[in-house]
Structures are given as C-alpha cells and as structure tokens.
Amino acid sequence: MLTLYHAPRSRSFRILWLLEELGVPYDTEMVSIRGTDSAGHMPADYIDIHPHRKVPALVHDGVPIFETPAIALYLTDLFPEKGLGPLVGDARRGPYLTWLAYSTGVFEPAMVERAFKQPHQNAALGWGSADEVEQVLTRVLMARPYFLGDAFSAVDVVLGGSLQYMMQVKVIGESDVFNTYIERLAARPAMHRALQRDGDIEES
C-alpha cells in the first residue's frame, strides 16, 4: 500500500499529481504544516517518516521515502510499465536523474534567492543564478516539448510543476516558451484530477 503524506496547496501537490498520472491506488494522510487547522494534523511519530516534518513523504509497505525527486524516482521505478521514468539501460536514464536532481538542487535554490532578493555568490554556491537557470530551461524547452524529448515524464511533474508554481507567484516572468510548456502540462487530465483531489482535501 502507498500512503502519501500531504498538505493542500503545498509542494507535495507534485507527488499527488504524479500518483494520478501513474493511475495506481494510494491513500492520503493529511499533515498540517502551517499550524493547527482543519487540513490535517501532525502525528507525534511523523518525525520517523520525515525528519523535518515536511511534505511530501511517501510510505510504501511501512518504508518511508521523502524528498520529491527521490519519491518520483521510487514511484517510476516501482511502476515501470507506466512509462513515466526511463529505466537503467535506457539512454534517457542519465538525463532523467539529472533533471530530477536539478529541480531541488539548482532550480529551487536559485528561485528562492531571487524571491528573497539575496545576492548570488557564484563562486561559493552549488547552483547558478536565477537568470542563468531561466536561460538553461528556456534553451531546453525551445528544443523539445518536454524535458526528456517528445515524451512526458515524471521530470515534467517535478521540475515542470515547480516552474509552473514560480510563474504563478511571479518569481519567473511569462515567456512564449514557458507559457507554451505550462499550457501543455495544464492540458493533462491527471493534473486536473490532482487539482480536484487537492481542493476536496482542503475543504474536508
């Protein structure tokens, strides 16, 4: 059994979306990460699932996995027949791992720097500036419809979902390349199912 520990309108939405893309059975356990509210609670033993008490976290048959790229990789390897992650031996496996790691190792830190107006110390940090990151993503998405080429993958959920969010909160400005890509993601039925489920969870 798969159980997603989730908070509405949080970064765990991407794993909710990925589970809908996979079309596999899963449960959700609501976790309140914004204090005590009706959206869920913080189980006393949640630190054993996620050491920082953040979301998302996934438990599969009693084994916890946390960090969005790790969960995405775990799920796509668990369900290879769904075709959302290249397997070992596929030439796209290296790029797949690269972009998953890039999403939280490079993209998110660069965008947080920009959002909080922190100067980028290029020589001291392990990621590029926000401007440089935007240039990288623009170049990639000008060349192909999805990060791995013609086929949608979990990278488009993890990194694409982050890009979509950063555009919504105006950390990244609109561009023809990004707008076209985000429209492509927004047309996916699984995203609409995840949005509906996220909304239903928040209201419950």
mmCIF file of C-alpha atoms in Angstrom, residues 10 13 22-23 32 64-65 67 75 81 83-84 94 97 117 197:
data_model
loop_
_atom_site.group_PDB
_atom_site.id
_atom_site.type_symbol
_atom_site.label_atom_id
_atom_site.label_comp_id
_atom_site.label_asym_id
_atom_site.label_seq_id
_atom_site.Cartn_x
_atom_site.Cartn_y
_atom_site.Cartn_z
ATOM 1 C CA SER A 10 1.998 22.702 -0.893
ATOM 2 C CA PHE A 13 0.959 18.525 -4.860
ATOM 3 C CA LEU A 22 0.516 6.634 -12.654
ATOM 4 C CA GLY A 23 -3.085 5.672 -12.034
ATOM 5 C CA SER A 32 -0.773 20.227 8.896
ATOM 6 C CA PRO A 64 9.173 5.895 4.303
ATOM 7 C CA ILE A 65 10.618 7.877 1.398
ATOM 8 C CA GLU A 67 12.265 14.396 -0.860
ATOM 9 C CA LEU A 75 7.493 5.509 -7.908
ATOM 10 C CA GLU A 81 5.077 -0.266 -17.087
ATOM 11 C CA GLY A 83 6.423 4.691 -18.822
ATOM 12 C CA LEU A 84 6.958 7.835 -16.738
ATOM 13 C CA GLY A 94 21.053 9.830 -17.122
ATOM 14 C CA LEU A 97 18.232 11.561 -12.975
ATOM 15 C CA LYS A 117 16.343 39.219 -3.103
ATOM 16 C CA ARG A 197 -8.464 15.998 -5.137
#
